[in-house]
Coordinates of C-alpha atoms in Angstrom, one line a residue:
M1 CA 107.7 74.4 116.3
R2 CA 111.4 75.0 118.6
T3 CA 109.2 73.7 121.9
L4 CA 108.4 70.6 119.3
V5 CA 111.8 69.9 119.1
L6 CA 112.4 70.3 122.9
L7 CA 109.6 68.5 123.8
G8 CA 111.3 65.6 121.3
L9 CA 114.7 65.6 123.4
V10 CA 112.5 65.9 126.3
G11 CA 111.3 62.2 125.8
L12 CA 114.0 60.7 124.3
A13 CA 116.6 61.8 126.9
A14 CA 113.5 60.4 129.7
Q15 CA 113.4 57.3 127.6
L16 CA 117.1 56.9 128.4
V17 CA 116.9 57.3 131.5
D18 CA 113.7 54.8 132.4
G19 CA 115.2 52.3 129.8
S20 CA 118.5 51.9 132.6
L21 CA 116.4 52.5 135.3
G22 CA 113.6 51.4 134.5
M23 CA 111.5 54.2 136.3
A24 CA 111.3 57.5 136.0
Y25 CA 110.6 58.7 132.6
G26 CA 107.2 59.7 134.1
V27 CA 109.0 62.4 136.7
T28 CA 111.3 64.2 134.2
S29 CA 108.9 64.2 131.7
T30 CA 107.1 66.4 133.2
T31 CA 109.3 67.9 135.5
L32 CA 110.7 69.2 132.1
L33 CA 107.5 70.2 131.1
L34 CA 107.0 72.6 134.4
A35 CA 109.8 74.3 133.4
I36 CA 109.4 75.4 130.5
G37 CA 106.0 76.6 131.9
A38 CA 103.3 73.5 131.1
N39 CA 99.7 73.4 133.2
P40 CA 100.2 70.5 135.6
A41 CA 97.3 68.7 134.9
A42 CA 97.9 69.1 131.2
A43 CA 101.8 68.3 131.5
S44 CA 100.7 65.3 133.2
A45 CA 98.2 64.1 131.4
T46 CA 100.5 64.6 128.6
V47 CA 102.9 62.4 129.6
H48 CA 100.3 59.4 130.5
L49 CA 99.0 60.4 127.2
A50 CA 102.8 59.7 125.7
E51 CA 103.4 57.1 127.5
I52 CA 100.4 54.5 126.6
G53 CA 102.5 54.1 123.6
T54 CA 106.1 53.9 124.5
T55 CA 105.0 51.7 127.4
L56 CA 102.5 49.5 125.3
A57 CA 105.5 49.0 122.8
S58 CA 108.3 48.1 126.3
G59 CA 106.1 45.9 127.5
A60 CA 105.7 43.7 124.4
S61 CA 109.4 43.4 123.9
H62 CA 110.0 42.5 128.2
W63 CA 107.1 40.0 126.7
R64 CA 109.6 38.8 123.7
F65 CA 112.4 38.6 125.9
G66 CA 110.7 36.8 128.5
N67 CA 110.9 40.0 131.4
V68 CA 107.1 39.9 132.8
D69 CA 105.9 37.3 135.3
W70 CA 102.3 38.3 134.6
K71 CA 100.3 37.3 138.0
V72 CA 102.9 40.4 139.0
V73 CA 101.2 42.6 136.9
L74 CA 98.2 41.6 136.9
K75 CA 98.4 42.3 141.0
I76 CA 99.8 45.6 140.5
G77 CA 98.3 46.5 137.4
I78 CA 95.3 46.8 138.7
P79 CA 95.3 48.6 141.6
G80 CA 97.3 51.3 140.3
A81 CA 94.7 52.0 138.2
V82 CA 92.8 52.8 140.3
G83 CA 95.5 55.5 142.4
A84 CA 96.3 56.6 138.3
F85 CA 92.5 57.1 137.7
A86 CA 91.9 59.3 141.4
G87 CA 95.0 60.5 141.2
A88 CA 94.3 61.8 138.6
T89 CA 91.0 63.0 139.6
V90 CA 92.1 65.1 142.5
L91 CA 94.9 67.0 140.9
S92 CA 91.9 67.3 137.3
R93 CA 90.5 69.7 140.4
L94 CA 93.3 71.6 141.6
S95 CA 93.6 75.7 140.5
T96 CA 97.7 75.9 138.8
E97 CA 98.3 77.5 141.9
V98 CA 98.2 74.9 144.3
A99 CA 98.6 72.4 141.8
A100 CA 102.3 73.2 140.9
P101 CA 104.0 73.3 144.1
V102 CA 102.2 70.9 145.6
M103 CA 103.2 68.5 141.8
S104 CA 107.2 69.9 142.5
L105 CA 106.9 68.7 146.1
I106 CA 106.0 65.5 145.1
L107 CA 108.6 64.9 142.5
L108 CA 111.3 66.8 145.0
S109 CA 110.5 64.4 146.8
L110 CA 110.9 61.4 144.2
G111 CA 114.4 62.6 143.4
L112 CA 115.3 62.9 147.3
Y113 CA 114.6 59.5 147.2
L114 CA 116.1 58.6 144.1
L115 CA 119.4 60.3 145.1
I116 CA 119.7 59.1 148.4
R117 CA 119.1 55.2 147.2
F118 CA 120.9 54.6 144.2
T119 CA 123.7 56.6 145.7
V120 CA 124.0 54.9 149.2
R121 CA 122.1 51.5 148.1
G122 CA 122.2 51.1 144.3
L123 CA 120.0 48.1 143.7
D124 CA 119.0 45.3 146.2
R125 CA 118.7 41.8 145.3
K126 CA 117.8 39.5 148.0
N127 CA 115.9 36.6 148.3
L128 CA 115.5 35.9 145.5
G129 CA 112.7 33.5 144.3
K130 CA 110.6 34.1 146.8
P131 CA 106.9 34.3 145.9
L132 CA 104.8 38.3 146.3
R133 CA 102.2 38.2 148.2
K134 CA 99.5 40.3 147.2
R135 CA 99.0 42.2 150.9
F136 CA 102.0 43.6 149.5
L137 CA 101.5 43.7 145.4
T138 CA 98.2 46.2 146.2
P139 CA 98.9 48.5 148.7
L140 CA 102.1 48.8 146.7
G141 CA 100.0 49.7 143.3
L142 CA 97.7 51.9 144.5
V143 CA 99.9 54.2 145.9
G144 CA 102.2 53.7 143.2
G145 CA 99.4 54.7 140.8
F146 CA 97.8 57.1 142.3
L147 CA 101.7 59.2 143.0
D148 CA 102.2 58.9 139.4
A149 CA 99.2 60.5 138.5
T150 CA 99.3 63.8 140.6
G151 CA 102.7 64.1 141.1
G152 CA 103.0 63.0 136.8
G153 CA 105.3 60.5 137.4
G154 CA 106.0 57.7 140.6
W155 CA 105.4 54.8 138.9
G156 CA 108.5 53.2 138.0
P157 CA 110.0 54.6 140.9
V158 CA 108.3 53.1 143.9
G159 CA 106.8 50.6 142.3
T160 CA 110.1 49.6 141.5
P161 CA 112.7 49.7 144.2
A162 CA 110.5 47.7 146.0
L163 CA 110.6 44.8 144.4
L164 CA 114.1 44.7 144.4
A165 CA 114.4 45.4 147.2
S166 CA 111.9 42.5 148.1
G167 CA 114.9 40.2 145.9
R168 CA 112.0 38.3 145.6
I169 CA 111.6 38.5 141.3
E170 CA 114.4 38.3 139.6
P171 CA 115.9 42.2 138.5
R172 CA 115.4 41.8 134.5
K173 CA 111.6 40.7 135.3
V174 CA 111.0 43.5 138.4
I175 CA 111.9 46.0 135.2
G176 CA 109.6 44.0 132.6
S177 CA 106.2 43.5 134.9
I178 CA 106.3 46.6 136.2
D179 CA 107.2 48.2 132.8
T180 CA 103.9 46.1 131.4
S181 CA 102.2 47.0 133.9
E182 CA 102.4 51.1 133.9
F183 CA 100.7 50.5 130.5
L184 CA 97.1 49.7 132.8
V185 CA 98.4 53.5 134.6
A186 CA 98.8 55.8 131.8
L187 CA 95.2 54.4 130.6
A188 CA 93.5 55.4 133.8
A189 CA 95.8 58.1 133.9
S190 CA 94.5 59.4 131.0
A191 CA 91.5 58.6 130.7
G192 CA 90.9 60.2 134.4
F193 CA 92.5 64.4 133.0
I194 CA 90.1 63.5 130.0
I195 CA 87.3 63.2 132.6
G196 CA 88.7 66.0 135.1
I197 CA 90.1 68.3 132.0
G198 CA 88.8 67.3 128.9
S199 CA 90.9 67.1 125.6
S200 CA 90.7 70.3 125.2
G201 CA 93.6 71.2 127.7
I202 CA 95.7 69.1 126.5
D203 CA 98.7 69.9 123.6
F204 CA 98.1 66.6 121.0
A205 CA 101.6 67.9 119.2
W206 CA 103.3 67.5 122.7
V207 CA 101.9 64.1 123.1
G208 CA 103.3 62.9 119.6
V209 CA 106.8 64.4 119.8
L210 CA 106.9 62.8 123.4
L211 CA 105.7 59.3 122.0
V212 CA 107.7 59.8 119.1
G213 CA 111.2 60.9 121.1
G214 CA 110.5 57.8 123.9
L215 CA 110.2 55.7 120.8
I216 CA 113.7 56.8 119.2
A217 CA 115.4 55.8 122.3
A218 CA 113.9 52.6 123.8
P219 CA 116.7 50.8 122.0
I220 CA 119.1 53.0 123.0
A221 CA 118.5 53.1 126.2
A222 CA 118.6 48.8 125.6
W223 CA 122.4 49.6 124.7
L224 CA 122.9 52.6 127.0
V225 CA 122.8 49.7 130.0
R226 CA 125.2 48.0 129.2
H227 CA 128.2 51.4 129.4
I228 CA 126.1 53.4 132.5
P229 CA 125.8 51.6 135.7
P230 CA 122.5 52.5 137.3
R231 CA 124.2 53.6 140.3
V232 CA 125.7 56.3 138.1
L233 CA 122.6 57.6 136.3
G234 CA 120.3 56.6 138.7
S235 CA 122.4 59.2 141.7
A236 CA 122.6 61.7 138.7
V237 CA 118.9 62.3 137.4
G238 CA 117.8 61.7 141.0
G239 CA 120.3 65.1 141.0
V240 CA 118.4 66.9 138.1
I241 CA 115.2 66.5 139.4
V242 CA 115.7 67.7 143.2
L243 CA 117.8 71.2 141.8
T244 CA 114.5 71.5 138.9
N245 CA 112.3 71.0 141.8
T246 CA 113.3 72.7 143.9
R247 CA 113.8 76.0 141.9
T248 CA 109.9 75.6 141.1
L249 CA 109.8 75.5 145.1
L250 CA 111.1 78.3 145.7
R251 CA 109.6 80.1 142.7
S252 CA 106.7 79.6 144.5
D253 CA 103.8 81.6 146.3
W254 CA 104.7 79.2 149.1
I255 CA 108.1 80.6 149.6
A256 CA 109.1 83.6 147.1
A257 CA 112.5 83.1 148.5
P258 CA 115.1 86.2 147.8
A259 CA 116.9 85.4 145.1
G260 CA 120.1 85.8 146.6
I261 CA 118.8 82.4 149.5
A262 CA 118.0 80.5 146.3
L263 CA 121.1 81.3 144.3
A264 CA 122.3 79.9 148.1
V265 CA 120.1 77.3 147.9
Y266 CA 120.5 75.5 144.1
I267 CA 124.8 76.1 144.9
A268 CA 124.5 73.7 148.4
I269 CA 121.9 71.5 145.7
A270 CA 124.2 71.6 143.1
V271 CA 127.7 70.6 145.9
V272 CA 125.7 67.8 147.2
W273 CA 124.5 67.0 143.4
I274 CA 129.0 66.4 142.4
A275 CA 129.0 65.1 145.6
A276 CA 127.1 62.1 144.9
V277 CA 127.7 60.7 141.3
A278 CA 131.3 60.7 142.8
Y279 CA 130.7 58.9 145.6
S280 CA 128.1 56.2 142.9
V281 CA 131.3 56.3 140.2
R282 CA 133.4 55.7 142.9
R283 CA 131.5 52.9 144.3
H284 CA 130.6 51.0 141.3
L285 CA 134.9 50.7 140.2
A286 CA 135.4 49.8 143.2
E287 CA 133.2 47.3 142.8
R288 CA 134.1 46.3 139.9
D289 CA 138.2 46.4 140.8
V290 CA 138.0 43.6 144.3
G291 CA 135.7 41.1 141.3
A292 CA 132.3 41.7 142.8
P293 CA 129.8 40.7 140.2
V294 CA 128.8 44.4 138.4
L295 CA 124.4 44.0 137.2
D296 CA 123.3 45.3 135.0
K297 CA 118.6 46.0 135.2
A298 CA 117.9 42.5 133.4
G299 CA 120.4 40.8 136.4
S300 CA 122.9 39.2 133.8
P301 CA 127.0 40.9 134.4
E302 CA 128.1 43.7 132.5
P303 CA 130.9 43.7 130.0
V304 CA 134.3 42.5 132.9
D305 CA 136.8 45.3 131.6
A306 CA 139.1 44.9 129.1
G307 CA 141.9 45.8 131.4
A308 CA 140.8 43.3 134.3
E309 CA 143.8 41.0 134.7
A310 CA 142.2 37.8 132.6
P311 CA 142.3 34.5 135.2
A312 CA 144.6 31.8 135.3
R313 CA 144.8 29.2 132.9
V314 CA 144.9 25.4 133.9
E315 CA 147.4 23.1 131.5
A316 CA 145.5 19.6 131.0
P317 CA 147.4 16.4 132.0
A318 CA 149.4 14.8 129.4
P319 CA 148.8 11.9 128.8
E320 CA 150.3 8.8 129.2
T321 CA 153.0 6.9 126.8
A322 CA 153.0 3.6 126.8

């Protein structure tokens, strides 16, 4: 029961992150599942099975609010499903001793990407309105789907920043289209894992509590995104992923680092992580104070600080008297 409660909280936390950033549900969930001792292939399979439900609910919500570009969903989602099935097949054939450090290395890379991306650049918005070409979306989907299955996550961290960086689709439709297309990726990855390791290797109680936690968190995340800037949250989550997967790698047979060296590495990562979050907070406050529009993930201006100076009111001219 204690494990199930913990997994429910994992699903809750992961969906809060994903709902606020448009990414990192799989990376966060798989990282935490590995930290409590789950088998790498079973961990990724568990997360993807839960994502079938969470991405379906998320996609339906985005569709209702007009946040989905169906052309983008098909152009990136179908190759993403192909890549995810291939990635699941590869991971299913690796031994646990090999798969654990391999997956941690992929997750560490994605964590570093999140940490650097959101700390240094935030969310880019350029070239809005230009068409997205199939020759860009197809390889992006293949790579994102493969990494998502082998690393237990990666569809959002690969797809969302790439589409935002292109600047050719408004931010709210980037999030909606990536979340909706992830349903195809989760479905294909789950099929690949069931074929590769069978359903006996998957604990469906774990799947259920992850799904429940994610469904509870979905509306909360919609509220949270208006109060915690994506830049700050991205830096914070990236640091968690880097620290957790560094720990796994240092303890693996690949490195087997002595306790003293491992502690020094943890302290160094923690210092960099705290500095990154502090920098992100400062940058966000500086942009807000100078009056630059701070946009949420849907591309809408965030609420203005109540203490900010109101714009000067222009008095209407008095009517002329006869």
